CSV table of C-alpha atoms in Angstrom, one decimal:
chain,number,residue,atom,x,y,z
I,1,MET,CA,9.2,-0.7,35.5
I,2,LYS,CA,6.2,-3.0,34.9
I,3,SER,CA,4.5,-0.6,32.5
I,4,GLY,CA,7.7,0.0,30.6
I,5,LEU,CA,8.1,-3.7,30.1
I,6,THR,CA,4.4,-4.0,28.9
I,7,VAL,CA,5.0,-1.3,26.3
I,8,LYS,CA,8.1,-3.3,25.0
I,9,LYS,CA,6.0,-6.4,24.8
I,10,THR,CA,3.2,-4.8,22.8
I,11,HIS,CA,5.7,-3.2,20.5
I,12,LEU,CA,7.5,-6.4,19.9
I,13,LEU,CA,4.2,-8.2,19.2
I,14,CYS,CA,3.2,-5.5,16.7
I,15,ALA,CA,6.6,-5.7,15.1
I,16,ILE,CA,6.5,-9.5,14.7
I,17,THR,CA,3.0,-9.2,13.1
I,18,LEU,CA,4.4,-6.8,10.6
I,19,LEU,CA,7.4,-8.9,9.9
I,20,LEU,CA,5.2,-11.9,9.3
I,21,THR,CA,3.2,-10.0,6.7
I,22,LEU,CA,6.5,-8.9,5.0
I,23,PHE,CA,8.2,-12.4,5.0
I,24,PRO,CA,6.1,-14.1,2.3
I,25,GLY,CA,7.3,-11.5,-0.4
I,26,GLN,CA,11.0,-12.0,0.8
I,27,SER,CA,10.7,-15.8,1.2
I,28,SER,CA,13.2,-16.8,-1.6
I,29,LYS,CA,15.8,-14.2,-0.5
I,30,LEU,CA,15.6,-14.6,3.3
I,31,PHE,CA,14.7,-18.3,3.6
I,32,GLY,CA,15.3,-19.9,0.2
I,33,ILE,CA,11.6,-20.8,0.0
I,34,SER,CA,9.8,-20.2,-3.3
I,35,GLY,CA,6.8,-22.6,-3.0
I,36,GLY,CA,5.4,-25.7,-1.4
I,37,ALA,CA,4.1,-26.3,2.1
I,38,ALA,CA,6.8,-24.1,3.8
I,39,TYR,CA,5.7,-21.0,1.7
I,40,GLN,CA,2.0,-21.7,2.3
I,41,LEU,CA,2.7,-21.8,6.1
I,42,LEU,CA,4.6,-18.6,5.9
I,43,TYR,CA,1.9,-17.0,3.8
I,44,TYR,CA,-1.0,-17.9,6.1
I,45,LEU,CA,0.9,-16.9,9.2
I,46,LYS,CA,0.2,-13.2,8.4
I,47,TYR,CA,-3.6,-13.9,8.9
I,48,ILE,CA,-3.0,-15.8,12.1
I,49,SER,CA,-0.8,-13.1,13.5
I,50,ALA,CA,-3.2,-10.5,12.5
I,51,LEU,CA,-6.1,-12.2,14.3
I,52,PHE,CA,-3.9,-12.9,17.3
I,53,LEU,CA,-2.9,-9.2,17.4
I,54,VAL,CA,-6.6,-8.2,17.5
I,55,ALA,CA,-7.3,-10.7,20.2
I,56,TYR,CA,-4.3,-9.5,22.3
I,57,ALA,CA,-5.5,-5.8,21.8
I,58,LEU,CA,-8.9,-6.7,23.2
I,59,TYR,CA,-7.4,-8.3,26.1
I,60,ARG,CA,-4.9,-5.6,27.0
I,61,LYS,CA,-5.5,-2.1,28.2
I,62,ARG,CA,-5.9,0.0,25.1
I,63,LYS,CA,-4.5,3.5,24.3
I,64,VAL,CA,-7.3,4.4,21.8
I,65,PRO,CA,-11.0,4.8,23.0
I,66,ASP,CA,-13.6,2.6,21.3
I,67,TYR,CA,-15.3,5.6,19.8
I,68,GLU,CA,-12.2,6.5,17.8
I,69,VAL,CA,-12.0,3.0,16.5
I,70,LYS,CA,-15.7,3.2,15.5
I,71,LYS,CA,-15.0,6.5,13.8
I,72,LEU,CA,-12.2,5.1,11.7
I,73,LEU,CA,-14.2,2.0,10.7
I,74,LYS,CA,-17.2,4.1,9.7
I,75,ILE,CA,-14.9,6.2,7.4
I,76,LEU,CA,-13.4,3.0,5.8
I,77,SER,CA,-16.7,1.1,5.5
I,78,PRO,CA,-17.8,2.4,2.1
I,79,LEU,CA,-14.8,0.6,0.5
I,80,VAL,CA,-15.9,-2.7,1.9
I,81,VAL,CA,-19.5,-2.2,0.9
I,82,LEU,CA,-18.3,-1.3,-2.7
I,83,MET,CA,-16.2,-4.6,-2.8
I,84,ILE,CA,-19.3,-6.6,-1.7
I,85,VAL,CA,-21.6,-4.9,-4.2
I,86,VAL,CA,-19.2,-5.4,-7.1
I,87,GLU,CA,-18.7,-9.1,-6.2
I,88,CYS,CA,-22.4,-9.6,-6.1
I,89,PHE,CA,-22.7,-8.2,-9.6
I,90,ALA,CA,-19.7,-10.3,-10.8
I,91,VAL,CA,-21.7,-13.5,-10.0
I,92,PHE,CA,-24.0,-12.7,-12.9
I,93,THR,CA,-21.8,-10.5,-15.2
I,94,SER,CA,-18.1,-11.7,-15.0
I,95,PRO,CA,-16.8,-14.5,-17.1
I,96,VAL,CA,-14.1,-15.3,-14.5
I,97,PRO,CA,-16.1,-16.9,-11.7
I,98,ALA,CA,-18.0,-18.9,-14.3
I,99,MET,CA,-14.7,-20.1,-15.8
I,100,TYR,CA,-12.8,-21.0,-12.6
I,101,GLY,CA,-15.6,-21.9,-10.3
I,102,ILE,CA,-14.6,-22.8,-6.6
I,103,ARG,CA,-10.9,-21.8,-7.5
I,104,TYR,CA,-12.2,-18.2,-8.1
I,105,TRP,CA,-14.1,-18.1,-4.9
I,106,THR,CA,-11.3,-19.3,-2.7
I,107,ARG,CA,-9.2,-16.5,-4.2
I,108,SER,CA,-12.0,-14.0,-3.6
I,109,VAL,CA,-12.2,-14.9,0.0
I,110,ALA,CA,-8.5,-14.3,0.3
I,111,VAL,CA,-9.0,-10.8,-1.1
I,112,PHE,CA,-11.7,-9.9,1.5
I,113,LEU,CA,-9.7,-11.6,4.2
I,114,ASP,CA,-6.7,-9.4,3.2
I,115,ARG,CA,-8.7,-6.3,3.5
I,116,PHE,CA,-10.2,-7.2,6.9
I,117,CYS,CA,-6.8,-8.2,8.2
I,118,ILE,CA,-5.3,-4.9,7.0
I,119,TYR,CA,-7.9,-3.0,9.0
I,120,ALA,CA,-7.4,-5.4,12.0
I,121,VAL,CA,-3.6,-4.8,12.0
I,122,VAL,CA,-4.0,-1.0,11.7
I,123,ILE,CA,-6.4,-0.9,14.6
I,124,GLY,CA,-4.5,-3.4,16.7
I,125,ILE,CA,-1.2,-1.5,16.3
I,126,TRP,CA,-3.0,1.8,16.9
I,127,GLU,CA,-4.6,0.6,20.1
I,128,LEU,CA,-1.5,-1.1,21.5
I,129,CYS,CA,1.2,1.5,20.5
I,130,GLY,CA,-0.9,4.7,20.5
I,131,ASP,CA,1.1,7.7,19.4
I,132,LYS,CA,4.2,5.5,19.1
I,133,ALA,CA,2.7,3.4,16.2
I,134,ILE,CA,4.7,5.3,13.6
I,135,ASP,CA,7.9,4.5,15.4
I,136,CYS,CA,6.8,0.9,15.7
I,137,ILE,CA,6.3,0.5,11.8
I,138,THR,CA,9.5,2.5,11.1
I,139,ASN,CA,11.6,0.3,13.4
I,140,THR,CA,10.1,-2.8,11.8
I,141,PHE,CA,11.1,-1.7,8.4
I,142,ILE,CA,14.6,-0.9,9.6
I,143,VAL,CA,14.9,-4.4,11.3
I,144,ASP,CA,13.6,-6.1,8.1
I,145,GLU,CA,16.2,-4.2,5.9
I,146,LEU,CA,19.0,-5.3,8.2
I,147,LEU,CA,17.8,-8.8,7.8
I,148,VAL,CA,17.9,-8.4,4.1
I,149,ILE,CA,21.5,-7.0,4.4
I,150,VAL,CA,22.5,-9.9,6.5
I,151,SER,CA,20.9,-12.4,4.2
I,152,ALA,CA,22.6,-10.8,1.3
I,153,ILE,CA,26.1,-11.1,2.8
I,154,LEU,CA,25.4,-14.8,3.6
I,155,HIS,CA,24.0,-15.6,0.2
I,156,VAL,CA,26.0,-13.5,-2.3
I,157,GLY,CA,29.1,-12.5,-0.4
I,158,ILE,CA,30.9,-9.1,-0.7
I,159,SER,CA,31.1,-9.2,-4.5
I,160,GLY,CA,27.4,-9.7,-4.8
I,161,ILE,CA,26.7,-6.8,-2.3
I,162,VAL,CA,29.0,-4.5,-4.4
I,163,GLU,CA,27.1,-5.6,-7.6
I,164,SER,CA,23.8,-4.9,-6.0
I,165,PHE,CA,24.9,-1.5,-4.7
I,166,LEU,CA,26.2,-0.4,-8.1
I,167,GLY,CA,23.2,-1.7,-9.8
I,168,ALA,CA,20.8,0.0,-7.4
I,169,PHE,CA,22.5,3.4,-7.4
I,170,ALA,CA,23.0,3.3,-11.2
I,171,PHE,CA,19.4,2.0,-11.8
I,172,SER,CA,20.9,-0.2,-14.5
I,173,GLU,CA,18.6,-2.4,-16.4
I,174,GLY,CA,18.9,-6.1,-15.8
I,175,ALA,CA,21.5,-5.7,-13.0
I,176,SER,CA,21.3,-8.3,-10.2
I,177,ASN,CA,20.1,-6.5,-7.1
I,178,TYR,CA,19.7,-8.5,-3.9
I,179,PHE,CA,18.2,-5.5,-2.2
I,180,GLU,CA,15.1,-5.3,-4.5
I,181,VAL,CA,12.5,-6.3,-2.0
I,182,HIS,CA,9.3,-4.7,-3.4
I,183,GLU,CA,6.8,-4.4,-0.5
I,184,LEU,CA,9.5,-3.3,2.0
I,185,THR,CA,10.9,-0.7,-0.4
I,186,PHE,CA,7.6,0.9,-1.1
I,187,GLY,CA,6.6,0.8,2.6
I,188,ILE,CA,9.8,2.6,3.4
I,189,GLY,CA,8.8,5.3,0.9
I,190,LEU,CA,5.7,6.0,3.0
I,191,CYS,CA,7.8,6.5,6.1
I,192,ILE,CA,10.3,8.8,4.2
I,193,ILE,CA,7.4,11.0,3.1
I,194,TYR,CA,6.2,11.3,6.8
I,195,TYR,CA,9.7,12.1,8.2
I,196,LEU,CA,10.8,14.3,5.4
I,197,PHE,CA,7.8,16.5,5.2
I,198,PHE,CA,5.6,16.2,8.3
I,199,ALA,CA,7.4,14.9,11.4
I,200,GLU,CA,8.1,17.3,14.2
I,201,GLY,CA,11.5,17.3,15.9
I,202,LYS,CA,13.2,16.0,12.7
I,203,LYS,CA,16.7,16.2,14.4
I,204,HIS,CA,15.8,13.2,16.6
I,205,SER,CA,14.9,11.1,13.5
I,206,ILE,CA,17.6,12.2,11.1
I,207,GLY,CA,19.5,8.9,11.5
I,208,LYS,CA,16.4,6.9,10.7
I,209,LEU,CA,15.6,9.0,7.8
I,210,ILE,CA,19.1,8.6,6.3
I,211,PHE,CA,19.0,4.9,6.8
I,212,LEU,CA,15.4,4.7,5.2
I,213,MET,CA,16.6,6.8,2.2
I,214,ILE,CA,19.6,4.6,1.5
I,215,SER,CA,17.5,1.5,1.8
I,216,PHE,CA,14.9,3.0,-0.5
I,217,VAL,CA,17.5,3.8,-3.1
I,218,LEU,CA,18.9,0.3,-2.9
I,219,GLY,CA,15.4,-1.1,-3.5
I,220,SER,CA,15.7,0.4,-7.1
I,221,LYS,CA,12.1,1.4,-7.5
I,222,ARG,CA,12.2,4.4,-9.9
I,223,ILE,CA,8.3,4.7,-9.8
I,224,GLY,CA,8.7,5.1,-6.0
I,225,MET,CA,11.1,8.0,-6.6
I,226,ALA,CA,8.5,9.6,-8.8
I,227,GLY,CA,5.9,8.9,-6.1
I,228,ILE,CA,8.0,10.7,-3.5
I,229,ALA,CA,8.5,13.6,-5.8
I,230,ALA,CA,4.7,13.9,-6.3
I,231,ALA,CA,4.1,13.8,-2.6
I,232,GLY,CA,6.8,16.4,-2.1
I,233,LEU,CA,5.3,18.8,-4.6
I,234,PHE,CA,1.9,18.4,-2.9
I,235,SER,CA,3.5,19.0,0.4
I,236,LEU,CA,5.2,22.1,-0.8
I,237,PHE,CA,2.0,23.4,-2.3
I,238,VAL,CA,0.2,22.9,1.0
I,239,HIS,CA,3.0,24.5,2.9
I,240,LYS,CA,2.7,27.7,0.8
I,241,LYS,CA,-1.0,27.7,0.5
I,242,GLU,CA,-3.1,26.4,3.4
I,243,LEU,CA,-5.1,23.3,2.5
I,244,THR,CA,-8.8,23.8,2.4
I,245,ARG,CA,-11.7,21.2,1.8
I,246,ARG,CA,-12.2,22.7,-1.6
I,247,LYS,CA,-8.6,22.4,-2.6
I,248,LEU,CA,-8.6,18.9,-1.3
I,249,ILE,CA,-11.6,18.0,-3.5
I,250,ILE,CA,-10.2,19.7,-6.5
I,251,ILE,CA,-6.8,17.7,-6.2
I,252,GLY,CA,-8.7,14.5,-5.7
I,253,ILE,CA,-10.9,15.1,-8.8
I,254,VAL,CA,-7.8,15.9,-10.9
I,255,GLY,CA,-6.3,12.6,-9.6
I,256,VAL,CA,-9.4,10.7,-10.7
I,257,LEU,CA,-9.3,12.2,-14.1
I,258,LEU,CA,-5.7,11.5,-14.5
I,259,CYS,CA,-6.4,7.8,-13.7
I,260,TYR,CA,-8.8,7.6,-16.6
I,261,GLY,CA,-6.4,9.6,-18.8
I,262,TYR,CA,-3.8,7.0,-18.0
I,263,LEU,CA,-6.2,4.1,-18.9
I,264,PHE,CA,-6.9,5.9,-22.1
I,265,ILE,CA,-3.3,5.9,-23.2
I,266,VAL,CA,-2.9,2.2,-22.1
I,267,TYR,CA,-6.0,1.1,-24.0
I,268,ASN,CA,-4.8,3.0,-27.1
I,269,ASN,CA,-1.3,1.5,-27.0
I,270,GLU,CA,0.3,5.0,-26.4
I,271,PHE,CA,1.7,4.2,-23.1
I,272,PHE,CA,4.5,2.0,-24.2
I,273,ALA,CA,5.2,4.2,-27.2
I,274,ILE,CA,6.0,7.0,-24.7
I,275,LEU,CA,8.2,4.7,-22.7
I,276,ASN,CA,10.0,3.6,-25.9
I,277,GLU,CA,10.5,7.2,-27.0
I,278,HIS,CA,12.4,7.9,-23.7
I,279,GLY,CA,14.4,4.6,-23.8
I,280,ILE,CA,12.7,3.2,-20.7
I,281,ASN,CA,12.6,-0.6,-20.4
I,282,ASN,CA,9.0,-1.8,-19.7
I,283,MET,CA,10.3,-5.1,-18.3
I,284,GLY,CA,7.7,-7.2,-20.2
I,285,ARG,CA,4.8,-5.1,-19.0
I,286,ASP,CA,3.6,-4.5,-22.5
I,287,LEU,CA,2.8,-8.3,-22.9
I,288,ILE,CA,0.8,-8.3,-19.7
I,289,TYR,CA,-1.2,-5.1,-20.2
I,290,ALA,CA,-2.0,-6.2,-23.9
I,291,TYR,CA,-3.3,-9.5,-22.6
I,292,PHE,CA,-5.9,-7.7,-20.5
I,293,VAL,CA,-6.7,-4.9,-22.9
I,294,ARG,CA,-7.6,-7.4,-25.5
I,295,ARG,CA,-10.1,-9.0,-23.2
I,296,THR,CA,-11.8,-5.7,-21.8
I,297,LYS,CA,-12.7,-2.3,-23.2
I,298,LEU,CA,-12.5,1.3,-21.8
I,299,ASP,CA,-16.3,1.9,-22.0
I,300,PRO,CA,-19.1,2.6,-19.5
I,301,SER,CA,-20.5,-0.9,-20.4
I,302,GLN,CA,-17.5,-2.7,-19.0
I,303,MET,CA,-18.6,-4.7,-16.0
I,304,GLY,CA,-16.3,-5.7,-13.2
I,305,TRP,CA,-14.6,-9.1,-13.2
I,306,GLY,CA,-14.9,-9.4,-9.5
I,307,MET,CA,-12.5,-8.9,-6.6
I,308,ALA,CA,-10.2,-11.9,-7.7
I,309,GLY,CA,-10.8,-11.5,-11.4
I,310,VAL,CA,-7.4,-10.2,-12.6
I,311,ALA,CA,-5.6,-12.2,-9.9
I,312,LYS,CA,-7.2,-15.5,-11.1
I,313,VAL,CA,-6.4,-14.8,-14.8
I,314,VAL,CA,-2.8,-13.9,-13.9
I,315,GLU,CA,-2.4,-17.3,-12.4
I,316,ASN,CA,-3.5,-18.9,-15.6
I,317,LEU,CA,-2.0,-16.7,-18.4
I,318,ASP,CA,-1.7,-18.2,-21.8
I,319,ARG,CA,2.0,-18.7,-22.4
I,320,SER,CA,1.5,-18.5,-26.2
I,321,GLU,CA,0.4,-14.8,-25.7
I,322,VAL,CA,2.6,-13.5,-22.9
I,323,MET,CA,5.6,-15.8,-23.4
I,324,TYR,CA,8.3,-15.4,-20.6
I,325,MET,CA,6.0,-13.2,-18.6
I,326,ALA,CA,3.7,-16.2,-17.8
I,327,ALA,CA,5.3,-16.7,-14.4
I,328,VAL,CA,4.5,-13.2,-13.1
I,329,ARG,CA,2.5,-12.8,-9.9
I,330,GLY,CA,0.6,-9.6,-10.7
I,331,VAL,CA,-0.5,-7.3,-13.6
I,332,HIS,CA,2.0,-4.7,-12.5
I,333,ASN,CA,-0.6,-2.0,-13.0
I,334,ASP,CA,-3.1,-1.4,-10.1
I,335,ILE,CA,-4.9,1.3,-12.0
I,336,LEU,CA,-5.7,-1.2,-14.7
I,337,LYS,CA,-6.4,-4.0,-12.2
I,338,ILE,CA,-8.9,-1.9,-10.3
I,339,TYR,CA,-10.7,-0.9,-13.5
I,340,ILE,CA,-11.1,-4.5,-14.7
I,341,ASN,CA,-11.9,-6.0,-11.3
I,342,PHE,CA,-14.5,-3.1,-10.4
I,343,GLY,CA,-15.7,-2.2,-13.9
I,344,PHE,CA,-16.1,1.3,-15.3
I,345,PHE,CA,-18.4,2.7,-12.7
I,346,GLY,CA,-17.2,0.6,-9.8
I,347,SER,CA,-13.6,1.8,-10.5
I,348,LEU,CA,-14.8,5.4,-10.6
I,349,ILE,CA,-16.2,5.0,-7.2
I,350,TRP,CA,-13.1,3.3,-6.0
I,351,TYR,CA,-10.9,6.1,-7.2
I,352,VAL,CA,-13.2,8.8,-5.8
I,353,LEU,CA,-13.3,7.0,-2.5
I,354,ASN,CA,-9.4,7.0,-2.2
I,355,LEU,CA,-8.7,10.3,-3.7
I,356,VAL,CA,-11.8,12.5,-2.6
I,357,TYR,CA,-13.9,10.9,0.0
I,358,PHE,CA,-11.2,9.6,2.5
I,359,PRO,CA,-9.1,12.8,2.4
I,360,VAL,CA,-12.2,14.9,3.0
I,361,LYS,CA,-13.4,12.6,5.9
I,362,PHE,CA,-9.9,12.7,7.4
I,363,MET,CA,-10.0,16.5,7.4
I,364,GLU,CA,-13.5,16.6,9.0
I,365,LYS,CA,-12.7,14.0,11.6
I,366,TYR,CA,-9.0,14.4,12.3
I,367,GLY,CA,-7.9,17.9,11.1
I,368,LYS,CA,-6.0,19.4,8.3
I,369,LYS,CA,-2.6,18.0,9.1
I,370,VAL,CA,-3.8,14.5,9.1
I,371,ALA,CA,-5.7,15.0,5.9
I,372,THR,CA,-2.6,16.5,4.3
I,373,ILE,CA,-0.5,13.5,5.4
I,374,TYR,CA,-3.0,11.0,4.1
I,375,MET,CA,-3.3,12.9,0.8
I,376,ALA,CA,0.6,12.9,0.4
I,377,LEU,CA,0.7,9.2,1.1
I,378,ILE,CA,-2.1,8.2,-1.3
I,379,LEU,CA,-0.7,10.3,-4.1
I,380,TYR,CA,2.6,8.5,-3.6
I,381,LEU,CA,0.9,5.2,-3.8
I,382,PHE,CA,-1.3,6.1,-6.8
I,383,VAL,CA,1.9,6.9,-8.7
I,384,THR,CA,3.3,3.5,-7.9
I,385,TYR,CA,-0.1,1.9,-8.9
I,386,LEU,CA,0.8,3.1,-12.5
I,387,THR,CA,3.4,0.2,-12.9
I,388,ASP,CA,3.3,-1.9,-9.8
I,389,ASN,CA,1.2,-4.1,-7.5
I,390,THR,CA,1.3,-1.8,-4.4
I,391,GLU,CA,-2.4,-1.9,-3.9
I,392,SER,CA,-2.2,-5.5,-2.9
I,393,TYR,CA,1.0,-5.0,-0.6
I,394,PHE,CA,-0.4,-5.7,2.8
I,395,VAL,CA,2.1,-3.5,4.9
I,396,CYS,CA,1.9,-0.6,2.5
I,397,GLN,CA,-1.9,-0.4,3.0
I,398,VAL,CA,-1.4,-0.7,6.8
I,399,ALA,CA,1.2,2.2,6.8
I,400,LEU,CA,-1.1,4.3,4.6
I,401,LEU,CA,-3.7,4.3,7.3
I,402,LEU,CA,-1.6,3.9,10.4
I,403,ILE,CA,0.7,6.9,9.8
I,404,PRO,CA,-2.1,9.6,9.5
I,405,ILE,CA,-4.2,8.3,12.5
I,406,THR,CA,-1.1,8.0,14.7
I,407,GLU,CA,-0.3,11.6,13.9
I,408,TYR,CA,-3.8,12.5,15.0
I,409,LEU,CA,-3.0,11.0,18.4
I,410,LYS,CA,0.2,13.0,18.6
I,411,GLU,CA,-1.7,16.2,17.8
I,412,LYS,CA,-4.2,15.4,20.4
I,413,GLU,CA,-1.5,14.8,23.0
I,414,LYS,CA,0.3,18.0,22.0
I,415,ASN,CA,-2.9,20.1,22.3
I,416,ARG,CA,-3.7,18.4,25.7
I,417,SER,CA,-0.2,19.4,27.0
I,418,ILE,CA,-0.7,23.0,25.8
I,419,CYS,CA,-4.1,23.2,27.5
I,420,SER,CA,-2.4,21.8,30.8
I,421,GLU,CA,0.3,24.4,30.7
I,422,LYS,CA,-2.2,27.2,30.2
I,423,LYS,CA,-4.0,26.0,33.3
């Protein structure tokens, strides 16, 4: 009885931590907060909760050995090293730190703090929930979606709910949709990929999957749909042809080349011409992209602006150039953002780390299934990076790592059970 109660407490703490990281992006819809001291408190609670979770995990009996945690951190460390190196170069080569001074550096500290807290939350939930960590993050998404539904009923009533439903399922441009909660929707997409293509005993999770899929559609993220399709095609390919290290590297390299191909059409003003040809509304992204393209170049000589470069400039956009898009919170293009922040060669390393190095390391350290799951999830996210800010969504980055490494624990437990039965 006592151990069962302890498990519930740890799961609850993990769920609260995840909810607190989701709430800032939903503050206006859930709490009617769009700024001021109340928003700042809500925003910084995610850091406080992340640190508290790690402290609690150190205090409690953990389900993951220390050597497993060190192995994961060793795999992830090159990304942090790259961030530090790029930031050091930015001190001397980027115009942004020189322009904004201390305001740049406080934002830069927040970027690094985000990355460290992402890893802290991943490890904390992994250690506390063990092979139930995927259930924890999925249940948290379900609870959050239910909160959004309740809030929608209270704020817009039945007529507003109906309008949101119709707008979501029709994907109509400009329709009011109360269920369009960006980070939650993209995070749900990661769970859908896992349950749809990789989870064992799918009959037991069919109810969750249906609810997640309805929630995802209500979120009205067409780029997310494309991401799931890409992950699905990859999963089908792996199902028919066994994944090998060589194939993993080839897929990753193709992904890197596609990133630069995409940057090429953005810098040559062909991307929005393609969208216009197909009648796709770019929602003002052409104004934002053009603003940054005019100030940078697709060339090996392009140096990085630094970790907070694009974010700081976005906060101070020239209204005469971007007009009604001056109030946006992000560039809505993480491929472009990474390129500008890291520079030509820094971004190349970043793309290679995410699409080649990490999948290969996951295969070497955790096995083929875990590497396959990670590759499917990162392909999904890279598709969303084309037109959204998913790379900076805290919970999406947590789920990206937590789902594969939790599956690793499940596979270990299954193999242990098989060995026990044979004895």
